[in-house]
Coordinates of C-alpha atoms and ligand atoms in Angstrom, one line a residue:
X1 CA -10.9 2.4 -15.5
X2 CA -12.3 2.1 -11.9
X3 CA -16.1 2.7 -11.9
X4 CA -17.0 4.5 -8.3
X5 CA -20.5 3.9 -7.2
X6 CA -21.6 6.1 -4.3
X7 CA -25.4 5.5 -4.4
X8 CA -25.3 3.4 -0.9
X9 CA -24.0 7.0 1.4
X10 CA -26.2 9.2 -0.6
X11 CA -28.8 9.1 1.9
X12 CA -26.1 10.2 4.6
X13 CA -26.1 13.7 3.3
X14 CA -28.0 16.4 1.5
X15 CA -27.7 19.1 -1.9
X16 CA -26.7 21.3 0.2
X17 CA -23.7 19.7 1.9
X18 CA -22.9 18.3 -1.7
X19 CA -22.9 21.8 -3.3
X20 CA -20.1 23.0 -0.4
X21 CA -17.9 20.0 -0.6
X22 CA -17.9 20.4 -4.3
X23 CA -16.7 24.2 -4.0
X24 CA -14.2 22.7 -1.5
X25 CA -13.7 20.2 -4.4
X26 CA -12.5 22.9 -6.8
X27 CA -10.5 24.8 -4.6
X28 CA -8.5 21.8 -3.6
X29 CA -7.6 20.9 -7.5
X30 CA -6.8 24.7 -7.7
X31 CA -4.3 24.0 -5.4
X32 CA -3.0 20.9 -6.1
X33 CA -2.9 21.8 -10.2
X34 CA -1.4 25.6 -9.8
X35 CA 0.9 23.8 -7.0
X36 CA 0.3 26.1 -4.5
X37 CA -1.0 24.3 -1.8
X38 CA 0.9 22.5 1.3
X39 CA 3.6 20.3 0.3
X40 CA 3.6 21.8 -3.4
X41 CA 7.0 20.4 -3.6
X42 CA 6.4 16.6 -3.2
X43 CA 3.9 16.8 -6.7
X44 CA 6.2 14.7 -8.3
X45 CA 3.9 11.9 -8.9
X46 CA 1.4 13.7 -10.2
X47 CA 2.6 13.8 -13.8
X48 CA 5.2 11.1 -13.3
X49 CA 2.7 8.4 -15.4
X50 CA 4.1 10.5 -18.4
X51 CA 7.1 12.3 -17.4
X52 CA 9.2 9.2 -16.2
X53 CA 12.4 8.7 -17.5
X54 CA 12.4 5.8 -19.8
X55 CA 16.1 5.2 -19.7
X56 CA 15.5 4.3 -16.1
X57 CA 13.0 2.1 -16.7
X58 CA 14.4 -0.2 -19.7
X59 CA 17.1 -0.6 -17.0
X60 CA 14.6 -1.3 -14.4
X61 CA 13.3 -4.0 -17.2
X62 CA 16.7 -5.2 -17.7
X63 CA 17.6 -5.8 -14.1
X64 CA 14.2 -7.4 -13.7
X65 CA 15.4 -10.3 -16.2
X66 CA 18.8 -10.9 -15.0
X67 CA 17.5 -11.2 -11.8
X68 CA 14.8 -13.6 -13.2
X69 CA 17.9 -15.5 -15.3
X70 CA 20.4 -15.7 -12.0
X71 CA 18.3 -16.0 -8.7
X72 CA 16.0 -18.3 -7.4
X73 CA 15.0 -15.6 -4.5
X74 CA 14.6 -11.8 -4.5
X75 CA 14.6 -10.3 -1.1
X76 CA 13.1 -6.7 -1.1
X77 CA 14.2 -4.5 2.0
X78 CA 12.2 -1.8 2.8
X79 CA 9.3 -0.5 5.0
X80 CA 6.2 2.0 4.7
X81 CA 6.3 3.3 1.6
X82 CA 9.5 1.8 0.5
X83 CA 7.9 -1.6 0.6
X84 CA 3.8 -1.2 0.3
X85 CA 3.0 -0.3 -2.9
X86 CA 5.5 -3.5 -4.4
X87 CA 3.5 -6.2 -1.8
X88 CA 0.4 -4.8 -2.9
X89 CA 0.6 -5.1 -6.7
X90 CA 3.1 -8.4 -6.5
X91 CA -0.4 -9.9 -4.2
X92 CA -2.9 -8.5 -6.5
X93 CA -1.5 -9.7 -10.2
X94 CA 0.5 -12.8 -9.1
X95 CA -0.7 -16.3 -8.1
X96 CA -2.4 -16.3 -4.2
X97 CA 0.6 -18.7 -3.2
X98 CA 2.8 -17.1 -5.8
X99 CA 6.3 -18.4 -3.5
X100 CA 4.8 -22.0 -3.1
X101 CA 4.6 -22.7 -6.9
X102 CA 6.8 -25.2 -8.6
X103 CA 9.7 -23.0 -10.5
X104 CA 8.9 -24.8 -13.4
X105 CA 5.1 -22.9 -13.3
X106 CA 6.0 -19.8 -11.7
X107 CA 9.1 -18.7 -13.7
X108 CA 10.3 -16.5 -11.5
X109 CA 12.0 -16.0 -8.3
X110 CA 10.6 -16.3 -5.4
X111 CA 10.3 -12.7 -3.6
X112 CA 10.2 -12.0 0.1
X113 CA 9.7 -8.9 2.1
X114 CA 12.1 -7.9 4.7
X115 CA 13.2 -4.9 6.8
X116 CA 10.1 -3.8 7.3
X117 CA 10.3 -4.8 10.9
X118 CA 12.5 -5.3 13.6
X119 CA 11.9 -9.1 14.7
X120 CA 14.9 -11.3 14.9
X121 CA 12.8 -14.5 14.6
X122 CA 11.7 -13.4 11.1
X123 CA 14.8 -12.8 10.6
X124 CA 16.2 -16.1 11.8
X125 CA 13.1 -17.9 9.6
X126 CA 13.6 -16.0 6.3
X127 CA 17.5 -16.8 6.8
X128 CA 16.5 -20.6 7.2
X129 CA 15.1 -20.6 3.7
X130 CA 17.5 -19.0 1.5
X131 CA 20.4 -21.8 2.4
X132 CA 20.5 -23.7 -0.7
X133 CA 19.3 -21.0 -3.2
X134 CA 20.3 -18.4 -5.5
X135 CA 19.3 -14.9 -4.2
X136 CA 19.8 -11.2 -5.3
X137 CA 19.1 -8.4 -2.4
X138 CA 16.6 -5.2 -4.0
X139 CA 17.4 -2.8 -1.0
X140 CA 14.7 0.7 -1.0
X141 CA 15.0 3.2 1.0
X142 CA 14.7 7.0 -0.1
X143 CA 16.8 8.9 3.1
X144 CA 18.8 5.5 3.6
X145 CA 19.1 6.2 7.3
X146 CA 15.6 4.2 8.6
X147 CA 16.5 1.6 11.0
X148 CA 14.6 -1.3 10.0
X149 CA 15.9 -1.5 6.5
X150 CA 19.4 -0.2 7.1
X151 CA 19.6 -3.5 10.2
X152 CA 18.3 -5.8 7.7
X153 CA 20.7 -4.7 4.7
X154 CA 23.5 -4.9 7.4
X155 CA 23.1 -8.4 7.8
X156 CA 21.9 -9.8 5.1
X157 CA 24.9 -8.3 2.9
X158 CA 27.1 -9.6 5.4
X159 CA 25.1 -13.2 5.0
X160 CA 25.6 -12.6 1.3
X161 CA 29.2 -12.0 1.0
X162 CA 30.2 -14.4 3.2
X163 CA 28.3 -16.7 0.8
X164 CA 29.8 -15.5 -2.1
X165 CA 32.2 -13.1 -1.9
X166 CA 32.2 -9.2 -2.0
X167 CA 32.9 -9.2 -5.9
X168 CA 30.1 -11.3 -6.4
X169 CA 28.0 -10.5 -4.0
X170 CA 27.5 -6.9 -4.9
X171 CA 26.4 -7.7 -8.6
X172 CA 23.4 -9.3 -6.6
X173 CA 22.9 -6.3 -5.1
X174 CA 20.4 -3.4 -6.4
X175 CA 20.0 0.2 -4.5
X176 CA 16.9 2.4 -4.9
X177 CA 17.3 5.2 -3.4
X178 CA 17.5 8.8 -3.1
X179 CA 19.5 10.6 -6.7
X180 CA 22.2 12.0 -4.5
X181 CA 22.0 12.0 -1.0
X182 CA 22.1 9.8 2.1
X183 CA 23.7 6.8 3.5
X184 CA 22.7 4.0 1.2
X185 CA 23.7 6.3 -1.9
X186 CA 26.9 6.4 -0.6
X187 CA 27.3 2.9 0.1
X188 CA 26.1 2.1 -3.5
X189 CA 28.4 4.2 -5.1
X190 CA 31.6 3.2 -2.9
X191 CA 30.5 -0.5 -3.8
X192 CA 29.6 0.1 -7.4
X193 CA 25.5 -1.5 -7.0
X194 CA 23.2 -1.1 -9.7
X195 CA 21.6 2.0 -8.3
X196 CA 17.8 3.6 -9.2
X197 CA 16.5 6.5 -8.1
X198 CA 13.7 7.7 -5.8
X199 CA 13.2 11.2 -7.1
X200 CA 13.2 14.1 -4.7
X201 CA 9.7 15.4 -5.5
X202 CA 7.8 11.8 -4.6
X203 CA 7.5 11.0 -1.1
X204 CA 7.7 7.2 0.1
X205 CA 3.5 6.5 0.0
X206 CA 3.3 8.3 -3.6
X207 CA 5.9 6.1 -4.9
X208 CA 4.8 2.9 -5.7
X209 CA 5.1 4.0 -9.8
X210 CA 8.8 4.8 -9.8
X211 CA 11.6 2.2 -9.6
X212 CA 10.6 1.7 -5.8
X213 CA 7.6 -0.5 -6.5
X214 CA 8.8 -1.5 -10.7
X215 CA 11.6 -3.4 -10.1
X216 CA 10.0 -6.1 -7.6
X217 CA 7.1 -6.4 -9.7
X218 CA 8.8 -6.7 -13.0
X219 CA 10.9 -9.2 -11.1
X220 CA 7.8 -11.0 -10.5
X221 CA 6.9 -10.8 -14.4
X222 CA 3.9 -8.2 -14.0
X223 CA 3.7 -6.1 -16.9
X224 CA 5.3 -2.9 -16.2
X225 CA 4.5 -1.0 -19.3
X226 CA 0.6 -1.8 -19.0
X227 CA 0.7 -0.8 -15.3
X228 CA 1.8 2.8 -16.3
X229 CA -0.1 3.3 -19.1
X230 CA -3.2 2.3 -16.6
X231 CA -1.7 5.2 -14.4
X232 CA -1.1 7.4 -17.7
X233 CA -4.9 7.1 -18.5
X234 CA -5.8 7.4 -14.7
X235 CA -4.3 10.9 -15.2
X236 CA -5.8 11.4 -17.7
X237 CA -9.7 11.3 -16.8
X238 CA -8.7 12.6 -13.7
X239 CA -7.9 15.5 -15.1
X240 CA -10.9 16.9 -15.4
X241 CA -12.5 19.4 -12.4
X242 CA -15.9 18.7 -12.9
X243 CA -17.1 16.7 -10.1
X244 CA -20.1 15.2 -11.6
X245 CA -17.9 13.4 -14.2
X246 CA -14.7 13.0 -12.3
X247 CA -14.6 9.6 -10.1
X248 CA -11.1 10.0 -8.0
X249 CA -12.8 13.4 -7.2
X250 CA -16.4 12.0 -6.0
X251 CA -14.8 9.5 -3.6
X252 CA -12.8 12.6 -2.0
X253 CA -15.6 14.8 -2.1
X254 CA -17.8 11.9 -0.1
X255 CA -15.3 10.9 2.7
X256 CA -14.9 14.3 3.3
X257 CA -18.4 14.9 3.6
X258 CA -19.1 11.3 5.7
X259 CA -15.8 12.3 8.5
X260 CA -17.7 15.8 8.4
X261 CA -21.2 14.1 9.4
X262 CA -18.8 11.7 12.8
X263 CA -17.7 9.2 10.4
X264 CA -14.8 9.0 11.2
X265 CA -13.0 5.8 10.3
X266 CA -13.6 4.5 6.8
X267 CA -12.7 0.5 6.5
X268 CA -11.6 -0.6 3.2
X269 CA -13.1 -4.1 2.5
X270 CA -12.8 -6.7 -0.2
X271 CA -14.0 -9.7 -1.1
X272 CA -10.9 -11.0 -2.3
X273 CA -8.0 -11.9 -0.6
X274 CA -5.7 -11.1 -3.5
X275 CA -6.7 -7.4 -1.5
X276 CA -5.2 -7.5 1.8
X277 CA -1.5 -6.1 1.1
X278 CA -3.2 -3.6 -1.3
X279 CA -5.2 -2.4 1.8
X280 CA -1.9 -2.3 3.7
X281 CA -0.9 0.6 0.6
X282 CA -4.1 2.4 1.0
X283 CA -4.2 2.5 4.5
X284 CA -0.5 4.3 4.8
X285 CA -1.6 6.4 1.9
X286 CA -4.4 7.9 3.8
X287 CA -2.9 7.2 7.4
X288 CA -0.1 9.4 6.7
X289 CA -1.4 11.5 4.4
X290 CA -4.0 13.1 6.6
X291 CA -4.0 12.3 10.2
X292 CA -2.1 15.3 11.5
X293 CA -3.4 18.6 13.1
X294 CA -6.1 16.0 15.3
X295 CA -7.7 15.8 12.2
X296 CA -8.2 12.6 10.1
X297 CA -10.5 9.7 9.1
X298 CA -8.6 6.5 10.6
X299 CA -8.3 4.1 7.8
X300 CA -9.1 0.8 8.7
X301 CA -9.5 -2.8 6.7
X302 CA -11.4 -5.9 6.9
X303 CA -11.3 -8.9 4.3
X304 CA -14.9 -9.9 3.7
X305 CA -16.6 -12.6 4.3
X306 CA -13.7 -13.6 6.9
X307 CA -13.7 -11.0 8.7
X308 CA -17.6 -10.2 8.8
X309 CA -17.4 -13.8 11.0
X310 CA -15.0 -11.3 13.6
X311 CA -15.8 -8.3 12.9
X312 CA -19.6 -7.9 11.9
X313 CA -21.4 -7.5 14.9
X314 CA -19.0 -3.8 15.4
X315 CA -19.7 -3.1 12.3
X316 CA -23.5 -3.6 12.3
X317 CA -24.6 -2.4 15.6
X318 CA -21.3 -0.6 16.9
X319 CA -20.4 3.4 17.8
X320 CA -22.0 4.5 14.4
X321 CA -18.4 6.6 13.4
X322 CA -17.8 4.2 10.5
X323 CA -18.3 4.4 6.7
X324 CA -17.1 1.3 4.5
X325 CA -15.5 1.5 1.0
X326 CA -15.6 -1.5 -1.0
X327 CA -12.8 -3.2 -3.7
X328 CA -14.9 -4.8 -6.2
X329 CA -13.8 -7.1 -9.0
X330 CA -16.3 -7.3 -12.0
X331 CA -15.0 -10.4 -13.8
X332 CA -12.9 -11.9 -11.2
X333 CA -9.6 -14.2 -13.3
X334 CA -11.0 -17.7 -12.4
X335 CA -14.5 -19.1 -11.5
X336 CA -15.2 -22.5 -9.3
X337 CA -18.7 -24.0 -9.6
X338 CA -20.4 -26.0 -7.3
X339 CA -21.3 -29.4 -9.0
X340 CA -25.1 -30.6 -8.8
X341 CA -25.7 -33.4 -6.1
X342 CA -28.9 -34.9 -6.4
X343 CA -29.7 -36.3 -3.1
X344 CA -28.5 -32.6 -1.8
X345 CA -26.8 -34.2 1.0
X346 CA -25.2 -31.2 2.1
X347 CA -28.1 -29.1 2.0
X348 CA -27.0 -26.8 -0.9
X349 CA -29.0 -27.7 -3.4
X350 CA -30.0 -24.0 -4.2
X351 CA -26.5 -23.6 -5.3
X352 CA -26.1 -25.8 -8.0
X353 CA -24.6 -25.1 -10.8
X354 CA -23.7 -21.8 -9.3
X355 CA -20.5 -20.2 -9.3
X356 CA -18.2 -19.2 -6.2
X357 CA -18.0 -15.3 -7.8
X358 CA -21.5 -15.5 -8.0
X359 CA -22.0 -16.8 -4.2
X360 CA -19.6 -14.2 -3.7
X361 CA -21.5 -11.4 -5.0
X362 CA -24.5 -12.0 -3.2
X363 CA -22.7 -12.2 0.0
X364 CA -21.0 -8.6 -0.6
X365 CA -24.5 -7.4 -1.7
X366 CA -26.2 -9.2 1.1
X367 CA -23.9 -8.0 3.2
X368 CA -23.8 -4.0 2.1
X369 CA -27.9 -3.8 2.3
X370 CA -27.3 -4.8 5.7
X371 CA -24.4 -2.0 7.4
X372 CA -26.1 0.5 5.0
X373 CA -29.4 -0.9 7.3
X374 CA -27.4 -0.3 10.2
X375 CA -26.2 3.5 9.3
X376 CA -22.6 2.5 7.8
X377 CA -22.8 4.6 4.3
X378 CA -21.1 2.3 1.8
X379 CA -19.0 3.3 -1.1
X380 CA -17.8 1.5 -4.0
X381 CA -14.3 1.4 -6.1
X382 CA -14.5 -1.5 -8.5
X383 CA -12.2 -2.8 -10.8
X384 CA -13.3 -4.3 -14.5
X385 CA -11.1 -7.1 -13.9
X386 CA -7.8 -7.4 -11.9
X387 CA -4.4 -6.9 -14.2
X388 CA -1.6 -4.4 -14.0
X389 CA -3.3 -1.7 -16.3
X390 CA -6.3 -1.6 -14.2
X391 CA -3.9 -1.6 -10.8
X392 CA -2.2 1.1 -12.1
X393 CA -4.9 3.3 -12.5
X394 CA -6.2 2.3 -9.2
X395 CA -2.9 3.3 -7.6
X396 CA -3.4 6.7 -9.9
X397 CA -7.0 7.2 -8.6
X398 CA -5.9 6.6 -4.7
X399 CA -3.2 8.8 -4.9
X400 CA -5.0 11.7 -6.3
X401 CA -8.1 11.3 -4.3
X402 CA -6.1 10.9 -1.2
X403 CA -4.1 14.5 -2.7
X404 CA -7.7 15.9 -3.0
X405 CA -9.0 14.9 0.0
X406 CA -6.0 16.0 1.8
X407 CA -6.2 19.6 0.6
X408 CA -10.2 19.4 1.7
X409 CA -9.5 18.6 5.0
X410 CA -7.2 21.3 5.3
X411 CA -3.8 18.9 5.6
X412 CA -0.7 19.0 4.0
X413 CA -1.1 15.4 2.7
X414 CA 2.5 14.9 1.8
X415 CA 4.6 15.2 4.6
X416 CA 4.3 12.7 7.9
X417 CA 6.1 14.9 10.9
X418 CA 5.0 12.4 13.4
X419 CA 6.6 9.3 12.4
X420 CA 9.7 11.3 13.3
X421 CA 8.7 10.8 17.0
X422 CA 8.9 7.3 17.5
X423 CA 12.0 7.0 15.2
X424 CA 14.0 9.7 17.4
X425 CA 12.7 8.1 20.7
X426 CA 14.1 4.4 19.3
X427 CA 17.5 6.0 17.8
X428 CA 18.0 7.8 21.5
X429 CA 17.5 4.4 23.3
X430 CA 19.8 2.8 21.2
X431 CA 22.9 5.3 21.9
X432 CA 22.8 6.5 18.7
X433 CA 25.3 9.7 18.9
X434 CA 23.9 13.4 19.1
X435 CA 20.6 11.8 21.1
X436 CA 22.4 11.7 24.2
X437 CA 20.3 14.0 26.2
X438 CA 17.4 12.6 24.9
X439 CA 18.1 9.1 26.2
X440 CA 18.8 10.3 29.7
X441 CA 15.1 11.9 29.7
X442 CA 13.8 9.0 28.1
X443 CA 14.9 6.7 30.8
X444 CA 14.0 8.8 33.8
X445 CA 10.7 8.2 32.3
X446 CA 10.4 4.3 31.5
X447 CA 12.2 3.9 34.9
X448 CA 9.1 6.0 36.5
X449 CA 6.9 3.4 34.9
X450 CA 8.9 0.6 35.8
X451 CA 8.6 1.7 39.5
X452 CA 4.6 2.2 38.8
X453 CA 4.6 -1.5 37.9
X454 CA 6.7 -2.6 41.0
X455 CA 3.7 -0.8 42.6
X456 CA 1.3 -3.0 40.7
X457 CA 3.2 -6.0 41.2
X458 CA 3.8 -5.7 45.0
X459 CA 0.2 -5.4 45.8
Ligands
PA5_1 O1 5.8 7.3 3.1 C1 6.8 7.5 3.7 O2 7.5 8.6 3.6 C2 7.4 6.5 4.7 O3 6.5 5.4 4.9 C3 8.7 6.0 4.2 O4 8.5 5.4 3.0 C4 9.3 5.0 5.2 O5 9.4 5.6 6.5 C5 10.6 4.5 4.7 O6 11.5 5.6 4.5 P1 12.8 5.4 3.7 O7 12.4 5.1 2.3 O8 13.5 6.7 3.8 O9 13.6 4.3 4.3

């Protein structure tokens, strides 16, 4: 279970500012439990660690081993929260250069992420690659209609067929998506695809448990079963309202409390580079979850010690509007140590005998004595060890603290109205019917700035 470890920010606030955030606490899992707060209807993943359907997910299980027994590459289109939550726990279980490995060691297909941009060149590159192999398509998207995906299923089912056929090609071909509705339900049906469903009640970022994020990571062998049962016991102990003994609520209670004091961007850092697409999950989670209403701590990230050679100088004597929240590993999978040398000709004699965790530690210790120095209040989420029980309850504790913290902030945390802006913008640009009047405004105004830059240019 994740151990949380808030006595580096204590200083940054007093009783009494504890004792209201912890009403605030208790209100918010009022809401959230009685489902009566904002966005009641998306509480699907609340329970969903013991109220999934199991029939789903022995088929889930099944797919995951044909694909294993017939492709050499899985490519997984989908973006945001239809692609997240799979990168992170495929990064975080699986072997740092997981694609490079021989087959022979890695046993499983490769697995690429695609449609979660718009760039032809990636397009062009990942295309280079899958020439001479075997590869099955996992397309995700819950309203079927977003632009990056649905571009990148277009042609890469086009690139699929024409490789093998339609009959074949669609037995390579798995939807998840929404049960009933929307374009890429449609499409599955009319073409007969193995089909799994995004259920209504789970938005995208609070999905990562159903057969959005399962399937990849089954493909990549993870173990499934131990990742929900990590989530099921996540639920579990965080259950309970009591604040003193709760975790996931402590860590909401404390942002809260930070963003209320001016901190208001919160970097998640690790120490371990298996991290980084995790931190991509987390900050959507929180990104979309509460910035709305011009309210919001601005999740950030930063991979330590890289990044501390970059970024450290902000971070220690920068605006003081940051907290930090650190991924900890207690027993990390593999150790290094650095062999005695007796004629230290390099100097590191002190480290002898040493291991690279160890070195590790005492850089992240080192290194949170210091911002705390510097007024950054530092919290800390760490992990016994990293494995796909302990991911899933870390996915559990995020989801609900993020919930929690939400509600305290006084956000729905479950719906994301201004992504919408930037979609409708693109889709009117494009000619997409029904926009039309939009695209005329739109280009009155990027014509306007073009002129403004003639100005620029012309002296
Ligand atoms: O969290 C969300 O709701 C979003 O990030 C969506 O997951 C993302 O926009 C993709 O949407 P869809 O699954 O409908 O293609």
């Amino acid at each position: 279970m994740v151990r949380f470890d808030s006595s580096n920010a204590v200083a940054f606030f007093n009783d009494g500012e504890w004792d209201r955030i912890a009403l605030a606490v208790g209100h918010a899992h009022e809401l959230l439990h009685a489902r009566t707060g904002p966005g009641s209807d998306y509480l699907g993943w609340l329970d969903w660690p013991i109220r999934y359907d199991p029939g789903e997910f022995t088929r889930i299980q099944q797919a995951a081993a044909r694909i294993q027994a017939n492709s050499d590459v899985l490519l997984v289109i989908g973006i945001g929260g239809s692609c997240l939550g799979a990168k992170a726990a495929l990064d975080l279980v699986n072997h740092s250069f997981y694609n490079l490995l021989p087959k022979s060691r890695r046993q499983t297909p490769e697995i690429y992420f695609v449609g979660n941009n718009l760039s032809p060149v990636y397009l062009s590159h990942l295309m280079d690659i899958l020439d001479e192999k075997s590869v099955s398509i996992n397309v995700i998207s819950k309203s079927g209609t977003t632009a990056e995906p649905a571009v990148a299923f277009r042609l890469l089912r086009d690139w699929l067929e024409a490789k093998l056929g339609p009959d074949a090609a669609r037995k390579r071909i798995y939807a998840t998506t929404d049960r009933s509705r929307g374009t890429l339900r449609k499409l599955a049906q009319e073409q007969g695809y193995e089909s799994f469903v995004i259920p209504d009640t789970i938005g995208g970022r609070y999905s990562v448990l159903t057969a959005v994020g399962l399937l990849p990571i089954a493909v990549s062998g993870a173990d499934i079963t131990a990742m929900m049962q990590g989530a099921a016991d996540a639920r579990a102990a965080y259950l309970n309202p009591r604040l003193q003994d709760n975790a996931c609520y402590q860590y909401a209670a404390i942002r809260n409390l930070l963003y209320r004091q001016g901190k208001s961007v919160e970097l998640l850092v690790s120490y371990e580079p298996q991290f980084r697409s995790f931190a991509e999950w987390w900050k959507q989670l929180f990104g979309e979850s509460e910035g709305k209403g011009g309210k919001g701590i601005f999740p950030a990230t930063a991979e330590f010690t890289t990044d501390l050679h970059s970024m450290g100088q902000y971070i220690q004597e920068g605006p003081r509007m940051m907290f930090e929240t650190v991924m900890a590993v207690q027993k990390p999978a593999l150790d290094v140590w650095v062999r005695e040398d007796s004629g230290d000709s390099d100097d590191l004699h002190f480290l002898s005998g040493k291991g690279m965790d160890f070195i590790n530690k005492k850089a992240c210790e080192g290194t949170l004595l210091a911002h705390v120095d510097g007024g950054v209040p530092n919290l800390v989420v760490e992990l016994p060890e990293i494995n796909a029980y302990h991911l899933g309850s870390l996915f559990y504790f995020f989801q609900k603290a993020c919930a929690i913290s939400g509600y305290v902030l006084g956000v729905n945390p479950f719906d994301q109205p201004g992504v919408e802006a930037y979609k409708s913008n693109m889709l009117a640009l494009l000619g997409k019917p029904g926009f039309e009047q939009q695209k005329a405004e739109l280009e009155v105004r990027l014509r306007g700035k073009q002129d403004v830059s003639d100005c620029w240019r012309d002296g």
